[in-house]
mmCIF file of C-alpha atoms in Angstrom:
data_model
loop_
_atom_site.group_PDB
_atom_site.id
_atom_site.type_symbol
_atom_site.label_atom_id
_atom_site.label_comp_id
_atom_site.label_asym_id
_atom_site.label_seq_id
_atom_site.Cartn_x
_atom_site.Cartn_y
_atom_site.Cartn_z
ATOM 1 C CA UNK A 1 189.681 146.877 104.813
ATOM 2 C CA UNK A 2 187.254 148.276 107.296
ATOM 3 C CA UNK A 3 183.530 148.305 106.994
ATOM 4 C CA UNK A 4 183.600 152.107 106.863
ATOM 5 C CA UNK A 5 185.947 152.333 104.290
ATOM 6 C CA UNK A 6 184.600 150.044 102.045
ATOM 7 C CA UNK A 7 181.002 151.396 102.796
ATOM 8 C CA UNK A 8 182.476 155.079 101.464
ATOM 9 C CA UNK A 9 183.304 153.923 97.876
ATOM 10 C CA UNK A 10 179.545 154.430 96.476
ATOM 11 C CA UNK A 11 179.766 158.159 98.093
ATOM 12 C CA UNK A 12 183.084 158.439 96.627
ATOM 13 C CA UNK A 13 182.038 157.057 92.972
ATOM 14 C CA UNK A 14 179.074 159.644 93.164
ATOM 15 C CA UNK A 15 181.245 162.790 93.720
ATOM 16 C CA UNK A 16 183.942 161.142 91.478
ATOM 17 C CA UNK A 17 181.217 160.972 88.610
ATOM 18 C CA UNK A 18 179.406 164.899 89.561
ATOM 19 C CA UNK A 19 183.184 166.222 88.849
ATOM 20 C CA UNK A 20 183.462 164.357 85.525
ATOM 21 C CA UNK A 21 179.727 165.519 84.129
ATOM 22 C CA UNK A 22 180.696 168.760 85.254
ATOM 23 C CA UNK A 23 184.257 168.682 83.021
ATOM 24 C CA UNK A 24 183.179 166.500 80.055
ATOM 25 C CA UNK A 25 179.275 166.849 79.400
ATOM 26 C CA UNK A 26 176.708 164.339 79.852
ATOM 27 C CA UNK A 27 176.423 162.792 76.814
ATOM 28 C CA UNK A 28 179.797 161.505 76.217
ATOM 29 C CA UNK A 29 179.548 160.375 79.769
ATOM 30 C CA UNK A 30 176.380 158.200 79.051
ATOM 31 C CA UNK A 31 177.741 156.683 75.871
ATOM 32 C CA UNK A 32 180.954 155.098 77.865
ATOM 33 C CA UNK A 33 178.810 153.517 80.641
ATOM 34 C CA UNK A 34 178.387 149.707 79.836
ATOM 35 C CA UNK A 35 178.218 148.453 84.002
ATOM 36 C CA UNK A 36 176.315 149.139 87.268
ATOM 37 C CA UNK A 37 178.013 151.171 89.787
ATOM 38 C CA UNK A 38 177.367 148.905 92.793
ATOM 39 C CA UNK A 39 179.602 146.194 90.492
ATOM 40 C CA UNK A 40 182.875 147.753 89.252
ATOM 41 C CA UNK A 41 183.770 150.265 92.154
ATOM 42 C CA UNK A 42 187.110 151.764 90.333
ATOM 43 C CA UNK A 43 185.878 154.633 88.315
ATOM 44 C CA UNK A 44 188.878 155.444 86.487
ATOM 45 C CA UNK A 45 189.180 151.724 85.229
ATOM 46 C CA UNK A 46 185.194 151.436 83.587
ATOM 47 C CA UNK A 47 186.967 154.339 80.887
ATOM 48 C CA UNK A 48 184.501 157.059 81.668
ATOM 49 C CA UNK A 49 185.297 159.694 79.642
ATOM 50 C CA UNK A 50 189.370 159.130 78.602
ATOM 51 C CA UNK A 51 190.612 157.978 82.031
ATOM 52 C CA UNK A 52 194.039 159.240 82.819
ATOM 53 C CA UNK A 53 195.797 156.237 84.718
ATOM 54 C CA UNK A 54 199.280 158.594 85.256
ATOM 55 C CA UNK A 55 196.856 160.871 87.379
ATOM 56 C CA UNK A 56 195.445 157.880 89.088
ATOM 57 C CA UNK A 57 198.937 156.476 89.811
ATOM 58 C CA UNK A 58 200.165 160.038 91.070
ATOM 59 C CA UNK A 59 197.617 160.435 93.290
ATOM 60 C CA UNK A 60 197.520 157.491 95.178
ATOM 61 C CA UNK A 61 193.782 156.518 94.246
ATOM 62 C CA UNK A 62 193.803 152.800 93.262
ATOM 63 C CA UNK A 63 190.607 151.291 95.205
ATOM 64 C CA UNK A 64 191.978 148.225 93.428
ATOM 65 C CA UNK A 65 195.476 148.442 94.562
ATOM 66 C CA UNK A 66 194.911 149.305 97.639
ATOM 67 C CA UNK A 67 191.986 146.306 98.221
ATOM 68 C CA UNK A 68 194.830 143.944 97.308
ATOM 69 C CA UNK A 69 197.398 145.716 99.800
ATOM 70 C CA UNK A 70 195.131 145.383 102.243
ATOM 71 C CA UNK A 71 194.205 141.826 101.671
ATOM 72 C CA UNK A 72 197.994 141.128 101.878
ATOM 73 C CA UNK A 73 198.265 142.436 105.157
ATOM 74 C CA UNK A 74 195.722 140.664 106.673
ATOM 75 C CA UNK A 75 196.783 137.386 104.904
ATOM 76 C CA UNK A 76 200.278 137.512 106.135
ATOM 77 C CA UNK A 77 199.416 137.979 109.714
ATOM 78 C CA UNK A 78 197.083 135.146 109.262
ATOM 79 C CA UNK A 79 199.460 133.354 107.880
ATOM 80 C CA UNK A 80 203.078 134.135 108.961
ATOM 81 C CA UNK A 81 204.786 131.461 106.633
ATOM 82 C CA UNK A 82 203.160 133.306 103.716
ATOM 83 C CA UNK A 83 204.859 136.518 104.646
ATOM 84 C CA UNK A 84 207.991 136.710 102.530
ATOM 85 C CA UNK A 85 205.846 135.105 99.915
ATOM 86 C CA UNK A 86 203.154 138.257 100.215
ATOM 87 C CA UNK A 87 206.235 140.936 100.943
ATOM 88 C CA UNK A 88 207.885 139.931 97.252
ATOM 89 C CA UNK A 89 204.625 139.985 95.358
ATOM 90 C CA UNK A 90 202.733 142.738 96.636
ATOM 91 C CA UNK A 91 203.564 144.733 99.655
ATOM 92 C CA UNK A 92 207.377 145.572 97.916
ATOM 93 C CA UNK A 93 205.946 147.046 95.118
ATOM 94 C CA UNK A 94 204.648 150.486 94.672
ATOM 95 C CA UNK A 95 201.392 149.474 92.091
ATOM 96 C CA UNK A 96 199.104 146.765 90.697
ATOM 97 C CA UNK A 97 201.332 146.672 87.286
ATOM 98 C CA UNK A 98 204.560 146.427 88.992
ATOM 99 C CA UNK A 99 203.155 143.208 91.324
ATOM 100 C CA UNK A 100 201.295 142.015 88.401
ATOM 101 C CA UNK A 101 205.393 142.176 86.539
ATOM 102 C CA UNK A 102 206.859 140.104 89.329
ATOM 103 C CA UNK A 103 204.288 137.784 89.830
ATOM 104 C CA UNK A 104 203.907 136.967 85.910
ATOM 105 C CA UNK A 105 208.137 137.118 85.194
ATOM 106 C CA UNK A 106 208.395 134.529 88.394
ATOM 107 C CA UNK A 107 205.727 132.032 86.743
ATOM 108 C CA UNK A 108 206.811 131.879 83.358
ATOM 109 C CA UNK A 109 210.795 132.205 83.968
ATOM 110 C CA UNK A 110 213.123 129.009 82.629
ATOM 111 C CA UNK A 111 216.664 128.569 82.844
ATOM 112 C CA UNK A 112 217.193 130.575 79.801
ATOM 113 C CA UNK A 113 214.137 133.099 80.249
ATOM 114 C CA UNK A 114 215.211 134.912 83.343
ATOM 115 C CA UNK A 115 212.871 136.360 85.790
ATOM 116 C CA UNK A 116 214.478 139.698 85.579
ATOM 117 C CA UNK A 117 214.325 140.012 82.029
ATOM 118 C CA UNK A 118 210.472 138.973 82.158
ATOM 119 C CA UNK A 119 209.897 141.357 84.561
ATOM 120 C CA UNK A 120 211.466 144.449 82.455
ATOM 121 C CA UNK A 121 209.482 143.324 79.610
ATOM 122 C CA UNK A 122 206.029 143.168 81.486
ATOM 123 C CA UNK A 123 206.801 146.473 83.109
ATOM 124 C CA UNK A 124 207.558 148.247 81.049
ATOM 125 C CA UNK A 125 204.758 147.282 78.600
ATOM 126 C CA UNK A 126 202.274 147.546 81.120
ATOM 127 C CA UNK A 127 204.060 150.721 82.539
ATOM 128 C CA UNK A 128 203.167 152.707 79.791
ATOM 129 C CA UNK A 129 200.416 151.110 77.826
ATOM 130 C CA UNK A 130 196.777 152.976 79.294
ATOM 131 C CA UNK A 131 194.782 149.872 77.609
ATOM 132 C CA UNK A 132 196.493 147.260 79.506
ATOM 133 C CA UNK A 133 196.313 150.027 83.079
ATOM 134 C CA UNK A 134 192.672 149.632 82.123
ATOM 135 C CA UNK A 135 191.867 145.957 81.486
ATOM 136 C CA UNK A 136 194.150 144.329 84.025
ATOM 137 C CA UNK A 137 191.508 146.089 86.439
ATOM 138 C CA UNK A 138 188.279 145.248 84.673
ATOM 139 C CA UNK A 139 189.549 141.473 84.270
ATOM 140 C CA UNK A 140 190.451 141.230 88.074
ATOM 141 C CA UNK A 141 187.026 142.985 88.733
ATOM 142 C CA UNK A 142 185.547 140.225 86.461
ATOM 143 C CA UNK A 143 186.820 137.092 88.442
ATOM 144 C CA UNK A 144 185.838 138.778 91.566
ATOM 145 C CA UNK A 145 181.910 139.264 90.241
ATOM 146 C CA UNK A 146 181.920 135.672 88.347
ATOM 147 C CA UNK A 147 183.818 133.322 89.459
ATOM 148 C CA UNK A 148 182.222 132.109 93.451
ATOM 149 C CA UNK A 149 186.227 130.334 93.734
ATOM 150 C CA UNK A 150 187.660 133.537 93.589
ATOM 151 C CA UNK A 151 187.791 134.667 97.172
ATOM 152 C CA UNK A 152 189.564 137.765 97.048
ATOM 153 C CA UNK A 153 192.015 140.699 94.713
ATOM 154 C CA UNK A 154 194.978 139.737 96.103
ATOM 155 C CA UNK A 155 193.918 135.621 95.294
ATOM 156 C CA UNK A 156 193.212 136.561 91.612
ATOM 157 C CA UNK A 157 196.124 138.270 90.898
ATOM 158 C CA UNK A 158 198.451 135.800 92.630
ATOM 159 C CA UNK A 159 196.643 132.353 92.194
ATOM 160 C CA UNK A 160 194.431 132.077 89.521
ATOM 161 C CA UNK A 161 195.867 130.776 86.043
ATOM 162 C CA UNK A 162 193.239 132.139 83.875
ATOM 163 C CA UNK A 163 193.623 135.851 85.338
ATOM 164 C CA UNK A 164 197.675 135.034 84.851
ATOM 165 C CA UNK A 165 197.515 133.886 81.260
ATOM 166 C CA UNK A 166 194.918 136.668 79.766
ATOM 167 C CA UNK A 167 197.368 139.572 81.203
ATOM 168 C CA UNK A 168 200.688 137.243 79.955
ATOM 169 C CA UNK A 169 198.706 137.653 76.342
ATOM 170 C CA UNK A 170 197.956 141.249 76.756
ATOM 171 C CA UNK A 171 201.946 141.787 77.054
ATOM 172 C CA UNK A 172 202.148 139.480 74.160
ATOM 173 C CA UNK A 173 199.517 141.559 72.326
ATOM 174 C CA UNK A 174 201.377 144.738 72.795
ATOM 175 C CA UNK A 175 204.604 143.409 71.311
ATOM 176 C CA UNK A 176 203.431 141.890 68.484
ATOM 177 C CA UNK A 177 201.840 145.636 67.932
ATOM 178 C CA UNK A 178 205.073 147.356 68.088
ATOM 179 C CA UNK A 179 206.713 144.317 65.506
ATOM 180 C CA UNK A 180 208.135 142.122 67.970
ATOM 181 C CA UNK A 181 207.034 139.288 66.889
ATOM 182 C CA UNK A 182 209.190 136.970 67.709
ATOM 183 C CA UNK A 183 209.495 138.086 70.861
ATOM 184 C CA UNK A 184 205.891 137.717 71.194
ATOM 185 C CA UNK A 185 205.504 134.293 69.987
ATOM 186 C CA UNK A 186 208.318 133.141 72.686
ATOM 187 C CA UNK A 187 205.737 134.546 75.429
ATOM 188 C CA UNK A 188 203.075 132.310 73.727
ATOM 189 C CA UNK A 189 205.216 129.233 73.645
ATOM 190 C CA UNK A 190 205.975 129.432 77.901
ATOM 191 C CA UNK A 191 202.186 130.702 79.087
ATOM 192 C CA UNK A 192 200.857 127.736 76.824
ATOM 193 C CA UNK A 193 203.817 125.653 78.530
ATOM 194 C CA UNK A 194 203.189 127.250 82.303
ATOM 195 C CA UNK A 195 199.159 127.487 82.293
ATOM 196 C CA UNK A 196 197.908 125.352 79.505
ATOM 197 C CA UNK A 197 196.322 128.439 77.930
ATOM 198 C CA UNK A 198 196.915 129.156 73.941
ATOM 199 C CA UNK A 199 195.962 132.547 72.436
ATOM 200 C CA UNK A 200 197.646 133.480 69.725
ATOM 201 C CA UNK A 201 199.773 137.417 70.056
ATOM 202 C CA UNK A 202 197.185 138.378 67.154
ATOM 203 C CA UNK A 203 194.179 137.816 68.425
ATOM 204 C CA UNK A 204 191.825 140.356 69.936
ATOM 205 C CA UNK A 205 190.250 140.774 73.235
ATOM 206 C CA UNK A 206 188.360 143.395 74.919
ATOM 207 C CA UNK A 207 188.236 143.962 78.611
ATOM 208 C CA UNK A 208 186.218 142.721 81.363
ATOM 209 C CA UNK A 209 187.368 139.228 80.676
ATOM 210 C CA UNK A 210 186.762 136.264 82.696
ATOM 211 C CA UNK A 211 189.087 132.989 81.832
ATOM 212 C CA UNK A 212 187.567 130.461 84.484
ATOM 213 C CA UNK A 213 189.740 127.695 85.056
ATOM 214 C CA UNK A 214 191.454 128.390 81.532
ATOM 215 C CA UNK A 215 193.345 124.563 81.394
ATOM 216 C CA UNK A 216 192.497 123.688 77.622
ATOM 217 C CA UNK A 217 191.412 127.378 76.111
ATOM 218 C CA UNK A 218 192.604 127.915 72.618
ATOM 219 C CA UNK A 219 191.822 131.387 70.755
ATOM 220 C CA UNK A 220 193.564 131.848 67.361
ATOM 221 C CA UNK A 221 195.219 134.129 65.285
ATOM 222 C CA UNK A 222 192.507 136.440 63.781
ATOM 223 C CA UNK A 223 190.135 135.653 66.423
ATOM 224 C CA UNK A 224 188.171 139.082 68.401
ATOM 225 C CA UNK A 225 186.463 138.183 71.719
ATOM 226 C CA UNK A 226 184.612 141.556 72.752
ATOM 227 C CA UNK A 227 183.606 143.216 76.105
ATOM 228 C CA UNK A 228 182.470 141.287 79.502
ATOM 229 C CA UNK A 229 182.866 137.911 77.753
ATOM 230 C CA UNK A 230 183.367 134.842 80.080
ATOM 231 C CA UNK A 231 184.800 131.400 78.845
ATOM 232 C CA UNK A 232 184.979 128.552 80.543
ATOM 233 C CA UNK A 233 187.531 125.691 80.524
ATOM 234 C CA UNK A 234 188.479 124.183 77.045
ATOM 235 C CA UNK A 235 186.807 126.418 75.315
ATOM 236 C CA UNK A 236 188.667 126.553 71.298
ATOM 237 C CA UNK A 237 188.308 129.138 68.903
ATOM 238 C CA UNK A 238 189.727 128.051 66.147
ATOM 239 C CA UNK A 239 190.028 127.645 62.362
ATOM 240 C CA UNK A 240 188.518 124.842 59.602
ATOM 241 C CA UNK A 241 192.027 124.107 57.880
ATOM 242 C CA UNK A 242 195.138 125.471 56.082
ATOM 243 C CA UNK A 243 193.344 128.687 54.404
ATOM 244 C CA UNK A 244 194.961 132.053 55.583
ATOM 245 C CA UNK A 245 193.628 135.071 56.038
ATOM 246 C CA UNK A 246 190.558 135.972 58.138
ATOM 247 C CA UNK A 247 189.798 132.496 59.323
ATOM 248 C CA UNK A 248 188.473 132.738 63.381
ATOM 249 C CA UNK A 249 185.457 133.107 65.299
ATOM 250 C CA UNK A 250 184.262 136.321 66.108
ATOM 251 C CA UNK A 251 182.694 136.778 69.717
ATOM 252 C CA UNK A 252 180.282 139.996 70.794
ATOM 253 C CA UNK A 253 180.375 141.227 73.862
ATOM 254 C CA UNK A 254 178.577 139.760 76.897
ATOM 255 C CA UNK A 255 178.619 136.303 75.380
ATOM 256 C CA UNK A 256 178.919 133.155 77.813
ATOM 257 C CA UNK A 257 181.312 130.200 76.589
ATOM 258 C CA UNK A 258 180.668 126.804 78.728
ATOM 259 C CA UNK A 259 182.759 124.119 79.443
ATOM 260 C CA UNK A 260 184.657 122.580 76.474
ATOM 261 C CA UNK A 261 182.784 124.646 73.150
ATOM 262 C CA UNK A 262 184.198 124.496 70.067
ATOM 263 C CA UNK A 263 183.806 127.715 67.814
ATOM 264 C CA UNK A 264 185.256 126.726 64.349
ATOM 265 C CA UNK A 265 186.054 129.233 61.482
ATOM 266 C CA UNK A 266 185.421 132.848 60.890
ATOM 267 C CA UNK A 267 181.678 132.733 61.849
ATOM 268 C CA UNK A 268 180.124 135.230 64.349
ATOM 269 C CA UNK A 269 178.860 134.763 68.014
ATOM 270 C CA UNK A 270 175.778 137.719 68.670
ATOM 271 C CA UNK A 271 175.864 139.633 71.456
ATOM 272 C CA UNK A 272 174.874 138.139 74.928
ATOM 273 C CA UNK A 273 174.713 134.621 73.410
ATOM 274 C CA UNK A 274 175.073 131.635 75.349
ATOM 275 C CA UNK A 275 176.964 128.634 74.043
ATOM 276 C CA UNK A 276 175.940 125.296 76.266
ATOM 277 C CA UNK A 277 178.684 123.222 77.653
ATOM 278 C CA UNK A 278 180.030 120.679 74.814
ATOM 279 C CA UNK A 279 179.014 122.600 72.207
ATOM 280 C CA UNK A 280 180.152 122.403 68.298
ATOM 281 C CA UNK A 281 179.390 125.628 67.002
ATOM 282 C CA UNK A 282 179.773 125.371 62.762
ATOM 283 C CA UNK A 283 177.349 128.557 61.910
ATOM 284 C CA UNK A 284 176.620 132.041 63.215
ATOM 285 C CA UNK A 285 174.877 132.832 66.449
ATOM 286 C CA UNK A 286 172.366 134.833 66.930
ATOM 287 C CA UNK A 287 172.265 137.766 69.148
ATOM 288 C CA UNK A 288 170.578 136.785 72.870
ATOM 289 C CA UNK A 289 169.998 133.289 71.969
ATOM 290 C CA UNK A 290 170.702 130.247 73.685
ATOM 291 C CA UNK A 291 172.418 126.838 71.209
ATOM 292 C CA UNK A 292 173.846 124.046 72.235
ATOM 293 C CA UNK A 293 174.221 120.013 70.816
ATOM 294 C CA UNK A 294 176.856 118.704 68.065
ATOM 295 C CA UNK A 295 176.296 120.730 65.585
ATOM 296 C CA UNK A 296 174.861 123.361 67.791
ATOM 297 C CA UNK A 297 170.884 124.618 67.496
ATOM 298 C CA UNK A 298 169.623 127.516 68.484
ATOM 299 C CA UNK A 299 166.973 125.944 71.465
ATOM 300 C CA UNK A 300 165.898 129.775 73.327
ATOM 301 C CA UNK A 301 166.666 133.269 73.941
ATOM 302 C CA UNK A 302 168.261 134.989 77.046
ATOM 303 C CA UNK A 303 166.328 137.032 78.781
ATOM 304 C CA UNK A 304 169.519 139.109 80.058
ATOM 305 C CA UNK A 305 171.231 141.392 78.663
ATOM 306 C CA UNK A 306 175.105 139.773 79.422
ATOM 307 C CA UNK A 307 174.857 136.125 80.502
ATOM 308 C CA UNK A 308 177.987 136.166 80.658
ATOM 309 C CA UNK A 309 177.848 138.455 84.144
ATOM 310 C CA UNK A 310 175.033 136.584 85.617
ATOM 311 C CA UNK A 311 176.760 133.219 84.769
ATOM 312 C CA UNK A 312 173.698 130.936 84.533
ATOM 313 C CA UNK A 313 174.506 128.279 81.448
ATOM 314 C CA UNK A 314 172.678 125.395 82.431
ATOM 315 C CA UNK A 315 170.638 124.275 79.400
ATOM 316 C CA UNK A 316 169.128 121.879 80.360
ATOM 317 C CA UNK A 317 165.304 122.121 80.413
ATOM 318 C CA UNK A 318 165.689 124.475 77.022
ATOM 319 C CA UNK A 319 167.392 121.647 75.804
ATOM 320 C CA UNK A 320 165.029 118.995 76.863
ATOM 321 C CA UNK A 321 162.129 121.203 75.642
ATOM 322 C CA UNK A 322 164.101 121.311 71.652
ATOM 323 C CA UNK A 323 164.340 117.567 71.957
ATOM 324 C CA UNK A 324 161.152 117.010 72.995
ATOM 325 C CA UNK A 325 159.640 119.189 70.478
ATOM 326 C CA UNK A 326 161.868 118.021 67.496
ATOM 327 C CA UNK A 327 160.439 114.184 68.350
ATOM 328 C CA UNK A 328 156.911 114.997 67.922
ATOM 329 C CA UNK A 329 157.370 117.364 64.841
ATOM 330 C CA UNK A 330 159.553 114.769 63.118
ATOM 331 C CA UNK A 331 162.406 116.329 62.525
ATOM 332 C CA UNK A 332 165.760 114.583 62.520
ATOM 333 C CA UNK A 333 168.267 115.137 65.818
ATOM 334 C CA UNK A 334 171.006 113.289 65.070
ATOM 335 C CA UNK A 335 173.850 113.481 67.376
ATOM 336 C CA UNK A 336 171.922 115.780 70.037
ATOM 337 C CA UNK A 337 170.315 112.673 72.845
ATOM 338 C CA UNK A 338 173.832 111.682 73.793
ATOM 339 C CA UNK A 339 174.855 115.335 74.169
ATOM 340 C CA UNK A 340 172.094 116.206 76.459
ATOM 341 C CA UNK A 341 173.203 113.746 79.017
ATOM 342 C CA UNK A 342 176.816 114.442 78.829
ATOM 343 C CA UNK A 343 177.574 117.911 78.261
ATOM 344 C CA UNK A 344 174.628 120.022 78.724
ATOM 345 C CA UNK A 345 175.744 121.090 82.571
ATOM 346 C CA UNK A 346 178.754 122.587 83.630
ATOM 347 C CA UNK A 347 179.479 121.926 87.528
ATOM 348 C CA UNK A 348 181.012 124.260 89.717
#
């Protein structure tokens, strides 16, 4: 995309967001704003004030759709082998959910789970479900904030397993709403097969959504993940035994997962929380506060207001500073030296 055009989405957002004021009063305006303008460009997909997705699709306007068409372009000149490759997945299709269809059916197909069938399914979920318009957009948006691998729109939504699996469970989610489970559960069975990712049809997740790496993640049944969360790889949310019922962790918007934590039973993470690499997390969190170790402690606050945007989880001198403390107070740390060394950093 040219420099100009790119340069005139901040004058666009600004008229785009006058008009809506104008329509729909201030105050229900201010209560629906959770990011920065110069981060999340698309207007319609932040959900200021109902956005209407059918209007967005029948006008043309898709800054997202149209970053990744343009992306595609450029790619397959620059690579002519990749051409056919970039034709079938994005330049053939008309929008983001119809790619998103094709690119999802062709991953997950098996001999007996045809492509074609996938692809109706995924479609036509994603076709007329507004949630799903809404968060395939503020997940891509995510991975193109957070994650420094992810190089461009069109690379998320056609390479990245984590961005794959999250909107594979979002179509799962859907038809385990409308009672078809089974159904459902089959989806679960092949993206845990294809991408090594496990979330249970049940389980709850907001938008804004970053699955980094994903290999390993495990969210269960009656688990809720909330708004602008970002988990790392291995992360497990998971249950303490055979009890039914209410049984998984609960996680609050803004909260940062690292590498390999393990959340177990229905216990709540605060908002903006930060969970240190390695992790065994056995109690409640509190809100803006820093634990790591096996069990976790709570060893400092966060200063922002998301960690999970700004993507800093390296614990280490907090964690050095609990130790250090806890050794000339006395007090018993059991289990938390050999963490320290081993698990307190998460490399890039």
């Amino acid at each position: 995309m040219s420099d100009k055009r790119w340069e005139s989405f901040p004058q666009m957002l600004s008229s785009g967001l006058s008009l809506q004021e104008s329509e729909d009063g201030g105050e229900d305006k201010m209560k629906s704003i959770q990011f920065p303008f110069e981060k999340v460009f698309p207007v319609y997909a932040m959900g200021f004030s109902k956005p209407d997705t059918d209007s967005v699709a029948n006008s043309g306007y898709d800054p997202i759709w149209d970053a990744v068409r343009e992306e595609a372009k450029l790619e397959a000149e620059k690579e002519p082998i990749l051409s056919s490759f970039l034709y079938a997945s994005i330049l053939a299709h008309d929008c983001l959910e119809q790619a998103l269809g094709f690119v999802l059916a062709n991953r997950l197909q098996n001999p007996t789970l045809l492509a074609t069938q996938l692809m109706d399914i995924f479609c036509d979920v994603m076709m007329h479900d507004r949630g799903i318009k809404r968060s395939i957009r503020l997940d891509v948006q995510a991975f193109i904030d957070r994650d420094p691998a992810c190089l461009s729109y069109s690379s998320a939504l056609l390479y990245l397993k984590g961005y794959h699996s999250l909107q594979s469970y979002r179509v799962a989610h859907a038809l385990w709403k409308q009672g078809r489970k089974v159904l459902a559960l089959a989806l679960q069975s092949r993206i845990s097969e294809v991408f090594g990712v496990d979330i249970h049809p049940a389980a709850k997740i907001g938008d804004g959504i970053l699955l980094d790496h994903g290999t390993g993640v495990v969210i269960g049944e009656t688990a809720v993940v909330g708004n602008r969360v970002s988990l790392m790889h291995g992360v497990t949310l998971g249950g303490t035994g055979k009890e039914i019922g209410d049984r998984h962790p609960k996680v609050s918007d803004g909260a940062l997962l690292g590498a390999c934590v393990t959340i177990l039973g229905n216990i709540k993470i605060g908002e903006g929380a930060m969970i240190a690499a390695g992790s065994l997390v056995l109690k409640h969190v509190p809100p803006h506060s820093m634990v790591a170790g096996t069990p976790a402690q709570v060893i400092g606050s966060i200063d922002e207001q998301d960690p999970s945007l700004t993507m800093k989880h390296d614990a280490t001198k907090e964690f050095f500073k609990y130790v250090a403390t806890s050794l000339r107070e006395g007090r018993s740390i059991s289990g938390t030296i050999t963490f320290a060394l081993s698990s307190s950093l998460y490399v890039w």
